[in-house]
XYZ file of C-alpha atoms in Angstrom:
525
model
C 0.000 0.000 0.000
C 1.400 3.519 -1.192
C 0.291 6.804 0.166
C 1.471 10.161 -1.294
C 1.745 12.584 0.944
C 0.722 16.303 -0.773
C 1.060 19.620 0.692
C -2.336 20.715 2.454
C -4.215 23.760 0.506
C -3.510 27.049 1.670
C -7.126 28.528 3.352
C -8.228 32.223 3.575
C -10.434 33.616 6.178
C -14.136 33.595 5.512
C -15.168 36.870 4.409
C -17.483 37.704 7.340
C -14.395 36.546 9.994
C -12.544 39.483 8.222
C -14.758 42.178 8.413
C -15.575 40.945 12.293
C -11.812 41.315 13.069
C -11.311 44.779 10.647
C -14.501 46.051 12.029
C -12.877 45.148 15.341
C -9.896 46.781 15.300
C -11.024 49.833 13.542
C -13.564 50.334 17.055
C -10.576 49.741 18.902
C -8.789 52.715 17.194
C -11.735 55.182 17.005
C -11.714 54.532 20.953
C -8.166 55.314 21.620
C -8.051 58.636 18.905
C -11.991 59.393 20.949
C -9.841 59.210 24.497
C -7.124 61.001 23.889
C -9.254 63.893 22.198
C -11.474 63.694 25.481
C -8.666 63.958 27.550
C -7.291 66.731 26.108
C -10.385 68.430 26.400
C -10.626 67.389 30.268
C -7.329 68.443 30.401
C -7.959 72.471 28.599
C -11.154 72.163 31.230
C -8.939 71.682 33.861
C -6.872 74.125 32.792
C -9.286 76.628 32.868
C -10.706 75.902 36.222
C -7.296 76.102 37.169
C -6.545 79.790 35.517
C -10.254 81.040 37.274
C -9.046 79.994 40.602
C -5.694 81.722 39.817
C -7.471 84.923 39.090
C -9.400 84.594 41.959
C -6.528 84.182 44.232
C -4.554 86.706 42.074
C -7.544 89.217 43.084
C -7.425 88.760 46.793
C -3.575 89.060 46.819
C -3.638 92.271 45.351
C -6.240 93.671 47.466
C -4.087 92.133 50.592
C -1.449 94.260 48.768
C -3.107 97.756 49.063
C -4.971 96.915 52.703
C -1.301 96.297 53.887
C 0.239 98.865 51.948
C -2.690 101.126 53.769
C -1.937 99.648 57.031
C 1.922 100.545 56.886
C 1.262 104.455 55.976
C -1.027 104.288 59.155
C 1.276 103.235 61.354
C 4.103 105.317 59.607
C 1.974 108.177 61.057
C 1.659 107.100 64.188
C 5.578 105.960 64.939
C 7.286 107.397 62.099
C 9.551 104.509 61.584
C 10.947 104.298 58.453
C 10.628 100.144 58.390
C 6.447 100.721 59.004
C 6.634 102.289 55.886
C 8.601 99.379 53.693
C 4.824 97.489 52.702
C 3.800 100.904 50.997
C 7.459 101.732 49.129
C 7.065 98.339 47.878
C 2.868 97.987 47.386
C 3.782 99.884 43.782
C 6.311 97.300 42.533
C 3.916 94.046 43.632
C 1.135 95.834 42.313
C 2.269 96.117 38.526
C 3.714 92.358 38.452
C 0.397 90.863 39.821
C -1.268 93.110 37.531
C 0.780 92.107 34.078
C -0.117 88.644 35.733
C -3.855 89.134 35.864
C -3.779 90.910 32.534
C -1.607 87.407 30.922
C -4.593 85.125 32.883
C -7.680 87.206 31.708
C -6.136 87.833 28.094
C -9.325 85.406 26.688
C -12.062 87.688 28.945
C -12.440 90.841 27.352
C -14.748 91.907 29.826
C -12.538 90.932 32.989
C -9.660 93.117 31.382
C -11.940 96.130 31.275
C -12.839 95.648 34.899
C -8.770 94.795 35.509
C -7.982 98.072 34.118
C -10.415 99.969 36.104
C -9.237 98.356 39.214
C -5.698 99.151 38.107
C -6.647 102.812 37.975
C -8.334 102.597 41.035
C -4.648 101.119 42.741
C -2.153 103.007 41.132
C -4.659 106.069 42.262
C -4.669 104.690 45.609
C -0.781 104.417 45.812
C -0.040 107.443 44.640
C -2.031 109.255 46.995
C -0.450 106.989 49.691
C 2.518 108.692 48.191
C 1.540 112.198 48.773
C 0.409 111.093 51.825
C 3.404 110.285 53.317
C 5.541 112.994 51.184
C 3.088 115.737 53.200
C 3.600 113.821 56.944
C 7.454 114.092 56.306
C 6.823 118.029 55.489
C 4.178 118.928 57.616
C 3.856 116.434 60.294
C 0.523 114.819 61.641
C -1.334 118.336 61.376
C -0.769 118.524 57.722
C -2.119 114.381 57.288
C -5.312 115.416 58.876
C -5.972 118.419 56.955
C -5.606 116.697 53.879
C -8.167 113.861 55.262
C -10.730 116.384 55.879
C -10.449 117.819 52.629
C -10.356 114.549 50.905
C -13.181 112.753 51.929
C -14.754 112.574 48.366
C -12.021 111.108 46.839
C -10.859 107.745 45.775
C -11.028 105.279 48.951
C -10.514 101.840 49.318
C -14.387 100.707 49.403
C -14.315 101.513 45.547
C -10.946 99.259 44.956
C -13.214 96.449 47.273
C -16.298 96.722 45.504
C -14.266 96.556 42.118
C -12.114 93.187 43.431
C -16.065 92.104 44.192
C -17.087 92.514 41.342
C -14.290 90.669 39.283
C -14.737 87.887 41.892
C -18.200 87.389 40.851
C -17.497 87.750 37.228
C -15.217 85.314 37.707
C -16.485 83.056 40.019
C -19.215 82.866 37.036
C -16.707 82.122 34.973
C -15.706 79.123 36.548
C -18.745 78.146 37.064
C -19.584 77.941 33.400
C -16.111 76.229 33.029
C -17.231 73.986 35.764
C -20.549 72.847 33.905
C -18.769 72.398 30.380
C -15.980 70.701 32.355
C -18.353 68.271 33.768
C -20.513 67.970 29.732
C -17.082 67.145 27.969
C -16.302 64.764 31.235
C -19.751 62.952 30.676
C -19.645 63.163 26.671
C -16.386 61.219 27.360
C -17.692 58.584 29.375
C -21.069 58.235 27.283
C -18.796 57.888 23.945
C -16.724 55.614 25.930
C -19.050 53.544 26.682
C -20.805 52.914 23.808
C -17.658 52.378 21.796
C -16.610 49.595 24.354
C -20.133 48.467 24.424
C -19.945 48.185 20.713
C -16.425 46.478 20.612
C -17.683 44.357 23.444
C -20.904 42.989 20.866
C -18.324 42.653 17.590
C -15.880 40.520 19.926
C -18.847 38.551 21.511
C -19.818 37.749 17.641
C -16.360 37.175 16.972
C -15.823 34.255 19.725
C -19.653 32.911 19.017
C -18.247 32.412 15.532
C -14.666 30.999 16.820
C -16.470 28.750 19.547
C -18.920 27.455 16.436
C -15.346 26.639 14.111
C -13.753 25.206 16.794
C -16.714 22.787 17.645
C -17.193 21.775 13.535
C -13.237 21.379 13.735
C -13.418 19.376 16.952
C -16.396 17.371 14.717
C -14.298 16.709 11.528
C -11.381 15.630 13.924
C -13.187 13.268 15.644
C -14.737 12.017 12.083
C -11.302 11.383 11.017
C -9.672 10.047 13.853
C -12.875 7.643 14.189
C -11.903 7.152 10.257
C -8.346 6.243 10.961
C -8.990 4.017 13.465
C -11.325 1.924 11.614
C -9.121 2.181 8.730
C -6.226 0.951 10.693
C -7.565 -1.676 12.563
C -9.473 -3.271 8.395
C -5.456 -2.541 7.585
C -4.311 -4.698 10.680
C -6.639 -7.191 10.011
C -5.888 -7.502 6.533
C -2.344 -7.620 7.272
C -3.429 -10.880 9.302
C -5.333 -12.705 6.629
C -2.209 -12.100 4.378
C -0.230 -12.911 6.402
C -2.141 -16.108 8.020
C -2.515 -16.876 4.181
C 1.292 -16.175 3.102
C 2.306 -18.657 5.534
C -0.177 -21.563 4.895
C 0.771 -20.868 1.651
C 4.042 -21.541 2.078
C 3.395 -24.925 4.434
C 0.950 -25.853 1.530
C 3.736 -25.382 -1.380
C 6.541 -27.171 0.977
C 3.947 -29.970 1.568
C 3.182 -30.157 -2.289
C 6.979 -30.329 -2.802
C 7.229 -33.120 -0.361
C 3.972 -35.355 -2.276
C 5.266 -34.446 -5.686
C 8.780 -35.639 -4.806
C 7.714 -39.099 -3.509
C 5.703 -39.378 -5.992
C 8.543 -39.159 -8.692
C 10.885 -40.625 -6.629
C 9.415 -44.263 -5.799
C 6.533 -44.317 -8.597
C 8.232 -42.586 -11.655
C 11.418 -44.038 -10.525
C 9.982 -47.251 -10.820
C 8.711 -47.183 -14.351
C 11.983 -45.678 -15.151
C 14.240 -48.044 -13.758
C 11.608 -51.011 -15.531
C 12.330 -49.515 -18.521
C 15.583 -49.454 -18.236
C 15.921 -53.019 -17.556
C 13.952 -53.904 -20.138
C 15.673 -51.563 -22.953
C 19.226 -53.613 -21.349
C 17.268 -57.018 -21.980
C 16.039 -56.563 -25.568
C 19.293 -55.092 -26.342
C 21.211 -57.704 -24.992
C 19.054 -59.922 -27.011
C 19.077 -57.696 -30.559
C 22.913 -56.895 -29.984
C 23.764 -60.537 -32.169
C 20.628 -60.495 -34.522
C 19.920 -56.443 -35.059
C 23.011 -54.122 -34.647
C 21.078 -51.297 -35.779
C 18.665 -51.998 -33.367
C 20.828 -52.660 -30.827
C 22.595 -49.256 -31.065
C 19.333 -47.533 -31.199
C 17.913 -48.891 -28.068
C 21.345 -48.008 -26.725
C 20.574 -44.516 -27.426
C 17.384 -44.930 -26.214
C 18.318 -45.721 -22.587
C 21.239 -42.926 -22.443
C 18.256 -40.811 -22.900
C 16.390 -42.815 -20.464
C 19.441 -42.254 -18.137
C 19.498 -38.568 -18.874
C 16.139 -38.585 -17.515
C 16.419 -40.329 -14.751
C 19.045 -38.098 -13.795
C 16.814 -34.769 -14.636
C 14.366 -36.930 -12.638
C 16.312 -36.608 -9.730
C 16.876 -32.967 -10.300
C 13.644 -32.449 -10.017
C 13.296 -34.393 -6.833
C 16.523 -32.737 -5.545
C 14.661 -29.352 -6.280
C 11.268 -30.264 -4.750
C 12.672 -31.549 -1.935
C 16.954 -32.013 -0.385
C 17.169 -35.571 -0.190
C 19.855 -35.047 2.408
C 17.446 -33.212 4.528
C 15.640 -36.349 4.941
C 18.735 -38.773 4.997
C 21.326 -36.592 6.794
C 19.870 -33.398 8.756
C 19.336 -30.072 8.443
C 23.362 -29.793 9.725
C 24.773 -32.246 6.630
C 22.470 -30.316 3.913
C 23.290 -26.625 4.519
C 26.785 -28.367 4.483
C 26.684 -29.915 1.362
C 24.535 -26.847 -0.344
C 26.896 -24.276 1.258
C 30.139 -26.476 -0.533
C 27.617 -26.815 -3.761
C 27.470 -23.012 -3.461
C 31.064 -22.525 -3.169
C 32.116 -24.373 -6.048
C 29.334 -22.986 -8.637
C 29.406 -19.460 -7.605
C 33.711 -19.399 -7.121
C 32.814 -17.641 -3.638
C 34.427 -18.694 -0.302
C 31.686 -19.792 1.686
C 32.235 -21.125 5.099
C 29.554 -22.657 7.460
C 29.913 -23.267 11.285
C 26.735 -25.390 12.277
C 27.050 -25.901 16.208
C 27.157 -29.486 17.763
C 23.581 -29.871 19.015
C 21.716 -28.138 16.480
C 20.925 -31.235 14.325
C 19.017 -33.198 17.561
C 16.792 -29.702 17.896
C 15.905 -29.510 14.007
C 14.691 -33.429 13.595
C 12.172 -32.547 16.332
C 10.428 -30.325 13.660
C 10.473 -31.080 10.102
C 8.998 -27.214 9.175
C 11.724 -25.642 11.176
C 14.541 -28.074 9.097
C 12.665 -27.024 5.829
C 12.457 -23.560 6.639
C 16.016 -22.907 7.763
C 17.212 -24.304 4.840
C 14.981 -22.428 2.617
C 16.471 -19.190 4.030
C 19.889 -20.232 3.786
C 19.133 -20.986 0.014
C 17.144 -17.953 -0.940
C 19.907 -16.143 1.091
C 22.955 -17.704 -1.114
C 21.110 -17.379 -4.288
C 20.403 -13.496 -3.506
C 23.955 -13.034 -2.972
C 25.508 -14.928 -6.211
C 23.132 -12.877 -8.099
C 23.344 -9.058 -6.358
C 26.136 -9.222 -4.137
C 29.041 -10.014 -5.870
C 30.805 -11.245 -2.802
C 34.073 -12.685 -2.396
C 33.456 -14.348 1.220
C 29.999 -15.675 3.071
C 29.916 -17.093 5.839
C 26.646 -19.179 7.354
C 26.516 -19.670 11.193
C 23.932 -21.882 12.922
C 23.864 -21.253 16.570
C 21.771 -21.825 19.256
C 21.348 -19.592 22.765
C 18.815 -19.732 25.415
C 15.926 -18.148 23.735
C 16.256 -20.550 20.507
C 18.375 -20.542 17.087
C 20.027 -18.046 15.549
C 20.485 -18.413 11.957
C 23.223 -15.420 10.346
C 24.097 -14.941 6.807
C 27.273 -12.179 6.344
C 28.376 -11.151 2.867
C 31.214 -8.699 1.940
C 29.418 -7.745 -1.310
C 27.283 -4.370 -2.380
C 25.143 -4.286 0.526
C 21.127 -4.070 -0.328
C 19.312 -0.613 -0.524
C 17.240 0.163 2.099
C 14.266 0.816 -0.447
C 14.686 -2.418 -1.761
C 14.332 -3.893 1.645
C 11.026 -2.779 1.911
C 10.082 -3.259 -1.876
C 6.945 -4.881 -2.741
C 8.264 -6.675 -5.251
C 10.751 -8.121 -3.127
C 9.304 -11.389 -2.771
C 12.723 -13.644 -1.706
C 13.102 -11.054 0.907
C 9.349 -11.190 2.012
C 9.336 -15.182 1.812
C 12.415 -15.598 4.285
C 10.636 -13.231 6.929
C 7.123 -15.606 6.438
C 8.925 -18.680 6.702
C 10.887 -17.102 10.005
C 7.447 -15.743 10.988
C 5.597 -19.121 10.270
C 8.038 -20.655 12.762
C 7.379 -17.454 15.727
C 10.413 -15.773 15.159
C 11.519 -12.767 13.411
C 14.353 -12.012 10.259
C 16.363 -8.445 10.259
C 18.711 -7.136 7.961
C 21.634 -4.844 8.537
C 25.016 -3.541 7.437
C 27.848 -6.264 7.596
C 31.175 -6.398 8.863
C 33.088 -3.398 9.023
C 29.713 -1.720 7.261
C 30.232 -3.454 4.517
C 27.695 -5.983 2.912
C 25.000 -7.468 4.112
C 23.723 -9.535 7.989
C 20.661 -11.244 7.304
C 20.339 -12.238 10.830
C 16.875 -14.744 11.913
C 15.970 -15.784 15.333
C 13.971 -18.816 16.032
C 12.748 -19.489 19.531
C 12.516 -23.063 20.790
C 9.705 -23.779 23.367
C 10.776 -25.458 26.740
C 10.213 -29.485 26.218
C 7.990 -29.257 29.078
C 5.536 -26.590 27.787
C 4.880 -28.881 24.655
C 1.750 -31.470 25.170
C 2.061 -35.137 24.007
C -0.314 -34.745 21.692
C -1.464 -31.354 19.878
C -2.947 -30.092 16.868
C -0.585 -27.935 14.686
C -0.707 -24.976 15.915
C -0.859 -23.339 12.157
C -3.776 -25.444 11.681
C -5.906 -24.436 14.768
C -4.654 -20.918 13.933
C -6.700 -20.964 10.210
C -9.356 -22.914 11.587
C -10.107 -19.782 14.235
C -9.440 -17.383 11.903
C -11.417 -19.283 8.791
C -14.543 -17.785 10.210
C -12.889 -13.959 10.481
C -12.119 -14.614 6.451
C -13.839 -13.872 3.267
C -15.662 -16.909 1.971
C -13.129 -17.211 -1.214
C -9.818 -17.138 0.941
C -12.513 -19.665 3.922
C -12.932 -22.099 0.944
C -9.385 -22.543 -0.088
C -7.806 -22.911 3.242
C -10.828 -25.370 4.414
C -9.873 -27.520 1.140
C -6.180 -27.420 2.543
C -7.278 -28.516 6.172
C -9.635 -31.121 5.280
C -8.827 -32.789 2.282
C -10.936 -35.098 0.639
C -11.391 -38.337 1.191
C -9.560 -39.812 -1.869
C -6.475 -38.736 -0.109
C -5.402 -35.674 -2.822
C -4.947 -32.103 -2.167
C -7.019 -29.914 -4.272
C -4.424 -27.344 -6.183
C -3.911 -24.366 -4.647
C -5.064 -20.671 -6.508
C -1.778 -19.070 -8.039
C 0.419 -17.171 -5.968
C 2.141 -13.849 -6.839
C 5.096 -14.692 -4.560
C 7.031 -17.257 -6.697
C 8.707 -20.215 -5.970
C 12.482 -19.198 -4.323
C 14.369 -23.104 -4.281
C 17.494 -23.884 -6.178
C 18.999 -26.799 -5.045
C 21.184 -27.167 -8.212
C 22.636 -23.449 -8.480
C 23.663 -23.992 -12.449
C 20.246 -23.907 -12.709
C 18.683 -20.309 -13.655
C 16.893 -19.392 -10.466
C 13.127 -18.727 -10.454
C-alpha cells in the first residue's frame, strides 16, 4: 500500500471573519483617537478651572497688597519709623507684576480686562495718593495728614478698589462656574462615547468568539470524524495484514507440503517405471545386440536418454525436496549446499553449524525445511546481487532458541529495496521465520560493509509442549477461517480437510514465486 503525501491547501479567512476582526480593530482605534481627544479636552477644562481659581486668588492678593500697603502708611503716622513704611514703598512694585499677571490670565475675557484696568486705575490712584500722603507727613507732620483727610473725603477710597475686586470675583467666580458645567458635559460626553464604543467592541468581539467557539466545535467534529476514520481504517489494515499474512504462511506450508507429495511421488513411482524400462531396454538389447546391430545401437541410445532422464528426474526431486534433509539433517544439507554453493558461484563460503543443532531440528520437520529455505534464498540473492568474495553461514543456538546469520562482503542491499513490494525472496524468508514465531532483520555487515541477514527462532521449553497437539498453524486458520472472506474460507478449508480420496485440491496461483534452487547452475526462479 502507497500513500502520497501532498502539501495541504492554503485557506483564507471567511469573508465575514474578516470584516468581524477589521470592524474590530477599527472600534478599537476610534476609541483610543476618541480618548485622547477627550482627555485633552478634560485636560484644557482643567486648565481653565485652574486659571479662574488663579485669578481669583490673584484678586485677593492684590487687594491684601493695598490693605497692607494702607496699614503701613497708618502706622508710619503714628511711629514714624521708616521700616512701618517698607509694605507701601514696595505695594507699587507688587502691584504692577500681579497686575501684568492678571492681565496674561484674563487675556481670553475681554470683559474681565476692562474691569482689571479699572481696578488698576483705582490702585495706582490709591498708591499714589499713599505717596503724597506720606511725602506731606514728612513736610508737615501729623497736622498737615489730617488736613488733607478732611479735605479729601470725596475722593478715591478703598471701598471703591473692594467693591471693584467684588465685582471681578463674581465675574469670575461665574466664569468658573460655566467652566465647571462644560468641564463636567465634555467629562460625561467622554464617558457616554466611551461607553458605547466599548459596548460596541464588546458585541463585535462577543460575535467574533460565538463564531470561533462554532469553528472550533465543527473542527473538533471533523477531527473526531477522522480520527474515528483512521482508526477503523487501521484496525481493516491490521486485520488484513493478518489474513495475508495467516494466508502467506499456509501458503508456504501448503507449497513445501506439495513439494514433499510431488517428490515421492517421482521418486518411488516414476522411478519405478523408469528403472523397468531401463531393464527392459538392457534385456532386448542384450538380445538384438547378435541379430539387429542397428537396433541394438538404437535402443542403446534410447536408454542414455532414459538415463538422462532419470538423472533430470532426480533434479527435479533434488529441487522439490533435499534428499539429504531427509537422509542426513538439516546440519549435513546446509553443508553440502553451502560447498555446492562454493564451487558454482567461485565464492568462499564457510559454514559453522554448532554441535547440538541437528538433535533440535529433527524434532520439527517445518523448522529443518524452513532454515534451509532461508539459507538458500539467502545464497542465491547473494551470487546474483552481491558479488561477494566471502559468506559465511553460522547456525547457533542460545537460550531463547536458534540463531540463523548470513554475512556477505558484497554491495550491501538498498534500504528501499528492503522494503520493496516486489521483493518477494526477501518477504518469503521473513514468512517462513514468521511461520516458525520468530523474526528475520537485515543490517550492514562487517566493518559496514555488505549485508547480515540475521533470523531468530525461539525453541519452546520441552515441558511446555503437550504429548499430543494439533498444529498450531492449523488451529490458527481454523479460528481465523470464520474472520475470512468466503473465497480465501474455501481454499484454506480444502487445505485442512482434504478429501477423502487422499489428494490435495491445487492451490489458486500465488504472486510470490517459488524461491528453491537446489542445483545453483540452474537459472533461479
Amino acid at each position: 500500500m502507497h500513500f502520497t503525501v501532498e502539501p495541504a491547501p492554503q485557506h483564507r479567512l471567511p469573508l465575514y471573519k474578516t470584516v468581524l476582526c477589521v470592524t474590530c480593530a477599527l472600534l478599537l482605534i476610534v476609541n483610543g483617537f476618541s480618548l485622547f481627544h477627550n482627555l485633552k479636552s478634560l485636560r484644557g477644562a482643567q486648565q481653565s478651572l485652574a486659571q479662574s481659581a488663579r485669578v481669583a486668588d490673584r484678586l485677593q492678593y492684590l487687594n491684601v497688597l493695598v490693605l497692607e500697603a494702607e496699614s503701613s502708611m497708618r502706622g508710619y503716622f503714628l511711629n514714624g519709623r521708616e521700616e512701618t513704611l517698607r509694605p507701601t514703598t514696595s505695594a507699587s512694585a507688587e502691584t504692577e507684576a500681579e497686575f501684568k499677571e492678571l492681565e496674561s490670565l484674563l487675556a481670553d475675557n475681554p470683559s474681565q480686562l476692562r474691569n482689571l484696568s479699572q481696578l488698576h486705575t483705582l490702585v495706582r490712584r490709591r498708591l499714589r495718593l499713599m505717596g503724597q500722603a506720606v511725602d506731606v507727613y514728612r513736610d508737615g507732620g501729623l497736622s498737615e495728614i489730617v488736613k488733607i483727610a478732611k479735605l479729601s473725603e470725596r475722593r478715591v477710597s478703598m471701598d471703591e478698589i473692594r467693591l471693584q475686586v467684588v465685582i471681578m470675583e463674581q465675574e469670575q467666580n461665574e466664569t468658573m462656574a460655566h467652566r465647571s458645567a462644560a468641564f463636567y458635559q465634555e467629562y460625561l460626553k467622554a464617558i457616554l462615547l466611551g461607553m458605547s464604543i466599548n459596548a460596541l467592541a464588546i458585541v463585535v468581539l462577543v460575535m467574533f468568539y460565538q463564531l470561533v467557539r462554532r469553528s472550533f466545535a465543527n473542527r473538533a467534529q471533523v477531527e473526531h470524524a477522522l480520527q474515528s476514520a483512521n482508526e477503523t481504517l487501521e484496525s481493516q489494515v491490521q486485520q488484513r495484514t493478518e489474513q495475508l499474512s495467516l494466508l502467506s504462511r499456509h501458503l508456504i506450508s501448503i507449497s513445501e507440503d506439495e513439494k514433499i507429495r510431488l517428490s515421492r511421488e517421482l521418486h518411488d513411482e516414476m522411478g519405478a517405471n523408469l528403472t523397468s524400462i531401463s531393464m527392459d531396454i538392457a534385456a532386448v538389447t542384450q538380445q538384438l545386440q547378435q541379430r539387429e546391430p542397428e537396433l541394438a545401437a538404437q535402443l542403446k541410445r534410447a536408454r542414455a536418454t532414459l538415463v538422462e532422464t532419470v538423472e533430470m528426474k532426480r533434479r527435479i526431486v533434488e529441487n522439490l525436496r533435499p534428499s539429504l534433509l531427509d537422509n542426513l539433517g538439516l546440519c549435513a544439507a546446509i553443508e553440502s549446499y553451502c560447498e555446492e554453493f562454493s564451487r558454482v558461484a567461485q565464492v568462499r563460503c564457510d559454514c559453522d553449524v554448532a554441535p547440538g543443532i541437528e538433535k533440535t531440528a529433527r524434532r520439527s520437520g517445518e523448522l529443518s525445511i524452513a532454515l534451509f529455505r532461508i539459507v538458500q534464498e539467502a545464497l542465491t540473492n547473494i551470487r546474483k546481487y552481491a558479488h561477494a568474495s566471502h559468506v559465511s553461514v553460522t547456525l547457533l543456538r542460545d537460550q531463547h532458541g536458534l540463531i540463523l546469520r548470513i554475512i556477505d562482503d558484497g554491495v550491501g542491499i538498498a534500504a528501499t529495496n528492503i522494503v520493496k513490494p516486489m521483493s518477494h525472496g526477501l518477504l518469503g524468508m521473513r514468512e517462513r521465520a514468521l511461520l516458525l514465531g520468530g523474526s528475520m532483520s537485515i543490517r550492514r555487515g562487517r566493518d559496514d560493509k555488505g549485508t547480515c541477514i540475521e533470523v531468530n527462532i525461539p525453541l519452546p521449553q520441552p515441558s511446555a509442549l503437550p504429548a499430543a497437539s494439533a498444529p498450531p498453524l492449523a488451529a490458527a486458520l481454523a479460528s481465523e477461517s470464520g474472520k475470512l472472506p468466503p473465497a480465501l474460507s474455501a481454499v484454506l478449508n480444502n487445505a485442512l480437510h482434504p478429501p477423502a480420496d487422499g489428494h490435495i485440491p491445487s492451490s489458486p496461483p500465488c504472486s510470490t514465486p517459488q524461491h528453491s534452487a537446489p542445483d545453483l547452475s540452474d537459472p533461479v526462479r
